[in-house]
PDB file of C-alpha atoms in Angstrom:
ATOM      1  CA  ALA A 259     -82.506  38.212 -34.648  1.00 57.00           C
ATOM      2  CA  GLU A 260     -84.220  37.598 -31.094  1.00 59.00           C
ATOM      3  CA  ALA A 261     -80.538  37.283 -29.672  1.00 56.00           C
ATOM      4  CA  ALA A 262     -79.618  41.012 -31.580  1.00 54.00           C
ATOM      5  CA  LYS A 263     -82.281  42.561 -30.155  1.00 56.00           C
ATOM      6  CA  GLU A 264     -81.392  41.306 -26.872  1.00 58.00           C
ATOM      7  CA  GLY A 265     -78.324  42.343 -27.148  1.00 55.00           C
ATOM      8  CA  VAL A 266     -79.406  45.854 -28.198  1.00 54.00           C
ATOM      9  CA  ARG A 267     -81.470  45.560 -24.852  1.00 60.00           C
ATOM     10  CA  SER A 268     -78.835  44.890 -22.301  1.00 59.00           C
ATOM     11  CA  ALA A 269     -75.979  47.129 -23.567  1.00 58.00           C
ATOM     12  CA  PRO A 270     -77.713  49.786 -26.380  1.00 58.00           C
ATOM     13  CA  PHE A 271     -74.426  52.058 -26.395  1.00 58.00           C
ATOM     14  CA  ALA A 272     -71.699  49.144 -26.331  1.00 57.00           C
ATOM     15  CA  SER A 273     -70.033  49.818 -29.899  1.00 56.00           C
ATOM     16  CA  VAL A 274     -70.331  53.587 -28.830  1.00 55.00           C
ATOM     17  CA  ARG A 275     -68.627  53.361 -25.878  1.00 56.00           C
ATOM     18  CA  LEU A 276     -65.987  50.962 -27.166  1.00 55.00           C
ATOM     19  CA  ASP A 277     -65.555  53.364 -30.082  1.00 55.00           C
ATOM     20  CA  HIS A 278     -64.794  56.313 -27.690  1.00 62.00           C
ATOM     21  CA  THR A 279     -62.242  54.705 -25.785  1.00 73.00           C
ATOM     22  CA  VAL A 280     -60.109  54.127 -28.875  1.00 80.00           C
ATOM     23  CA  VAL A 281     -57.744  56.953 -28.836  1.00 85.00           C
ATOM     24  CA  HIS A 282     -56.008  58.561 -32.393  1.00 89.00           C
ATOM     25  CA  PRO A 283     -52.643  58.595 -32.133  1.00 90.00           C
ATOM     26  CA  VAL A 284     -52.159  62.323 -32.641  1.00 89.00           C
ATOM     27  CA  GLN A 285     -54.463  63.134 -29.613  1.00 87.00           C
ATOM     28  CA  GLN A 286     -52.035  60.852 -27.621  1.00 90.00           C
ATOM     29  CA  ILE A 287     -48.827  62.693 -29.119  1.00 90.00           C
ATOM     30  CA  GLN A 288     -50.862  66.051 -28.175  1.00 86.00           C
ATOM     31  CA  ARG A 289     -51.502  64.691 -24.773  1.00 88.00           C
ATOM     32  CA  SER A 290     -47.901  63.671 -24.114  1.00 93.00           C
ATOM     33  CA  HIS A 291     -46.443  66.778 -25.560  1.00 91.00           C
ATOM     34  CA  ASP A 292     -45.985  68.977 -22.694  1.00 84.00           C
ATOM     35  CA  GLU A 293     -44.296  65.872 -20.427  1.00 90.00           C
ATOM     36  CA  ASN A 294     -42.033  65.260 -23.515  1.00 93.00           C
ATOM     37  CA  ALA A 295     -40.886  68.545 -23.778  1.00 90.00           C
ATOM     38  CA  ARG A 296     -40.470  69.415 -20.021  1.00 88.00           C
ATOM     39  CA  ARG A 297     -37.973  65.901 -20.313  1.00 94.00           C
ATOM     40  CA  THR A 298     -36.289  67.255 -23.421  1.00 95.00           C
ATOM     41  CA  ARG A 299     -35.504  70.577 -21.668  1.00 91.00           C
ATOM     42  CA  GLN A 300     -34.224  69.250 -18.173  1.00 92.00           C
ATOM     43  CA  ASP A 301     -31.674  66.590 -20.336  1.00 96.00           C
ATOM     44  CA  LEU A 302     -30.975  69.889 -21.911  1.00 96.00           C
ATOM     45  CA  GLN A 303     -30.005  71.956 -18.796  1.00 93.00           C
ATOM     46  CA  LYS A 304     -28.449  69.446 -17.489  1.00 95.00           C
ATOM     47  CA  THR A 305     -25.866  68.490 -20.087  1.00 96.00           C
ATOM     48  CA  VAL A 306     -25.131  72.309 -20.230  1.00 96.00           C
ATOM     49  CA  TYR A 307     -26.046  73.581 -16.271  1.00 95.00           C
ATOM     50  CA  GLY A 308     -25.443  70.433 -14.788  1.00 95.00           C
ATOM     51  CA  LEU A 309     -27.378  68.287 -12.480  1.00 94.00           C
ATOM     52  CA  GLN A 310     -27.691  71.138  -9.424  1.00 95.00           C
ATOM     53  CA  HIS A 311     -29.458  73.266 -11.606  1.00 94.00           C
ATOM     54  CA  VAL A 312     -31.985  71.060 -12.516  1.00 93.00           C
ATOM     55  CA  GLN A 313     -32.649  70.315  -9.107  1.00 95.00           C
ATOM     56  CA  ARG A 314     -32.939  74.029  -8.024  1.00 95.00           C
ATOM     57  CA  VAL A 315     -35.651  74.525 -10.922  1.00 93.00           C
ATOM     58  CA  ALA A 316     -37.341  71.153  -9.475  1.00 92.00           C
ATOM     59  CA  MET A 317     -37.323  72.447  -5.812  1.00 95.00           C
ATOM     60  CA  GLU A 318     -38.386  76.109  -6.639  1.00 94.00           C
ATOM     61  CA  GLU A 319     -41.429  74.817  -8.528  1.00 92.00           C
ATOM     62  CA  GLN A 320     -42.364  72.413  -5.759  1.00 94.00           C
ATOM     63  CA  ILE A 321     -42.040  75.798  -3.729  1.00 94.00           C
ATOM     64  CA  LEU A 322     -44.272  77.841  -6.250  1.00 92.00           C
ATOM     65  CA  ARG A 323     -47.105  74.993  -6.800  1.00 90.00           C
ATOM     66  CA  GLN A 324     -47.257  75.784  -2.516  1.00 89.00           C
ATOM     67  CA  PHE A 325     -48.456  79.166  -2.594  1.00 84.00           C
ATOM     68  CA  GLN A 326     -52.609  79.274  -3.900  1.00 82.00           C
ATOM     69  CA  ARG A 327     -55.214  82.444  -3.105  1.00 81.00           C
ATOM     70  CA  LEU A 328     -57.711  81.947  -0.565  1.00 77.00           C
ATOM     71  CA  PRO A 329     -60.568  79.281  -1.074  1.00 75.00           C
ATOM     72  CA  GLY A 330     -62.922  80.193  -3.507  1.00 71.00           C
ATOM     73  CA  LEU A 331     -60.750  82.341  -6.019  1.00 74.00           C
ATOM     74  CA  PRO A 332     -58.937  80.655  -8.544  1.00 74.00           C
ATOM     75  CA  SER A 333     -55.423  80.412  -8.256  1.00 80.00           C
ATOM     76  CA  SER A 334     -53.433  81.642 -11.459  1.00 82.00           C
ATOM     77  CA  HIS A 335     -50.133  80.558 -10.483  1.00 86.00           C
ATOM     78  CA  LEU A 336     -48.262  83.144 -12.130  1.00 88.00           C
ATOM     79  CA  ALA A 337     -45.113  82.500 -11.095  1.00 90.00           C
ATOM     80  CA  LEU A 338     -44.866  79.361 -11.862  1.00 89.00           C
ATOM     81  CA  ASP A 339     -46.083  80.179 -15.566  1.00 88.00           C
ATOM     82  CA  LEU A 340     -42.778  82.534 -15.685  1.00 90.00           C
ATOM     83  CA  LEU A 341     -40.332  79.553 -14.414  1.00 88.00           C
ATOM     84  CA  HIS A 342     -41.732  77.505 -17.185  1.00 84.00           C
ATOM     85  CA  GLY A 343     -41.616  80.560 -19.472  1.00 84.00           C
ATOM     86  CA  ARG A 344     -45.203  80.003 -20.293  1.00 83.00           C
ATOM     87  CA  ASP A 345     -45.984  83.671 -19.803  1.00 84.00           C
ATOM     88  CA  GLU A 346     -44.728  84.593 -23.437  1.00 86.00           C
ATOM     89  CA  HIS A 347     -47.138  82.439 -25.472  1.00 81.00           C
ATOM     90  CA  ILE A 348     -51.095  83.122 -25.529  1.00 82.00           C
ATOM     91  CA  GLY A 349     -53.166  80.269 -26.131  1.00 77.00           C
ATOM     92  CA  PHE A 350     -56.961  79.321 -26.428  1.00 76.00           C
ATOM     93  CA  GLU A 351     -57.073  78.417 -22.648  1.00 72.00           C
ATOM     94  CA  ASP A 352     -56.271  81.901 -21.968  1.00 73.00           C
ATOM     95  CA  PHE A 353     -59.282  83.666 -23.307  1.00 75.00           C
ATOM     96  CA  LEU A 354     -61.519  80.486 -24.304  1.00 78.00           C
ATOM     97  CA  ASN A 355     -63.717  78.741 -22.012  1.00 71.00           C
ATOM     98  CA  VAL A 356     -62.764  80.588 -18.689  1.00 70.00           C
ATOM     99  CA  PRO A 357     -65.078  79.296 -15.970  1.00 66.00           C
ATOM    100  CA  ALA A 358     -65.095  82.151 -13.487  1.00 65.00           C
ATOM    101  CA  GLU A 359     -66.459  84.122 -17.191  1.00 66.00           C
ATOM    102  CA  ALA A 360     -69.700  81.408 -17.587  1.00 67.00           C
ATOM    103  CA  PRO A 361     -73.136  82.884 -17.123  1.00 65.00           C
ATOM    104  CA  GLU A 362     -73.835  79.684 -14.944  1.00 65.00           C
ATOM    105  CA  PHE A 363     -70.545  79.746 -12.485  1.00 59.00           C
ATOM    106  CA  SER A 364     -71.454  80.589  -8.766  1.00 62.00           C
ATOM    107  CA  ARG A 365     -68.505  81.311  -6.518  1.00 65.00           C
ATOM    108  CA  ALA A 366     -68.989  80.176  -3.374  1.00 67.00           C
ATOM    109  CA  SER A 367     -68.577  83.067  -0.389  1.00 75.00           C
ATOM    110  CA  LEU A 368     -65.356  83.249   0.536  1.00 76.00           C
ATOM    111  CA  HIS A 369     -66.335  82.738   4.282  1.00 81.00           C
ATOM    112  CA  SER A 370     -67.920  79.622   3.630  1.00 81.00           C
ATOM    113  CA  ALA A 371     -65.042  78.166   1.716  1.00 78.00           C
ATOM    114  CA  MET A 372     -62.443  79.337   4.400  1.00 81.00           C
ATOM    115  CA  GLU A 373     -65.295  77.372   6.704  1.00 84.00           C
ATOM    116  CA  ALA A 374     -64.992  74.271   4.557  1.00 81.00           C
ATOM    117  CA  ARG A 375     -61.334  74.087   4.356  1.00 80.00           C
ATOM    118  CA  ILE A 376     -60.654  73.942   8.247  1.00 85.00           C
ATOM    119  CA  GLY A 377     -63.548  71.996   9.614  1.00 83.00           C
ATOM    120  CA  MET A 378     -66.096  74.238  10.566  1.00 83.00           C
ATOM    121  CA  LEU A 379     -68.949  73.290   7.853  1.00 73.00           C
ATOM    122  CA  SER A 380     -70.741  70.020   9.405  1.00 62.00           C
ATOM    123  CA  VAL A 381     -72.114  67.732   6.288  1.00 52.00           C
ATOM    124  CA  ASP A 382     -74.941  69.268   5.434  1.00 58.00           C
ATOM    125  CA  GLY A 383     -72.829  72.269   4.781  1.00 55.00           C
ATOM    126  CA  SER A 384     -74.550  74.444   7.933  1.00 58.00           C
ATOM    127  CA  SER A 385     -72.466  76.153  10.268  1.00 55.00           C
ATOM    128  CA  THR A 386     -70.836  73.877  13.695  1.00 57.00           C
ATOM    129  CA  GLY A 387     -71.028  76.363  15.705  1.00 55.00           C
ATOM    130  CA  ALA A 388     -67.728  76.014  17.027  1.00 51.00           C
ATOM    131  CA  ARG A 389     -65.905  79.100  18.024  1.00 52.00           C
ATOM    132  CA  PHE A 390     -61.994  80.078  17.872  1.00 50.00           C
TER     133      PHE A 390
END
């Protein structure tokens, strides 16, 4: 009985932690669905249009991932959604739990975000005084 009490004191939530790491098979399927669908779509396009089409789409995707808005503003990657055909589907992620609409969401000012990106802010967040 004393050993059981000591186990509870040293790691009271060990069993909960172990239960949390076990993933349900349906959850694994849902997590891998997008990747499997992308791979299947690529294989179909490779068969129908040839390897150069798949390479061109991969190059376009890489180019479109590079475009971002200024720091502090969220990037929607609309062109990437158009490329993948996600513009025709409205899911929960499109209107629920949008971080910018949360009451506790505070967006950094554009100037401070840009200064942080180019390294003009010191570690404590104050300006270094460097002028360009």
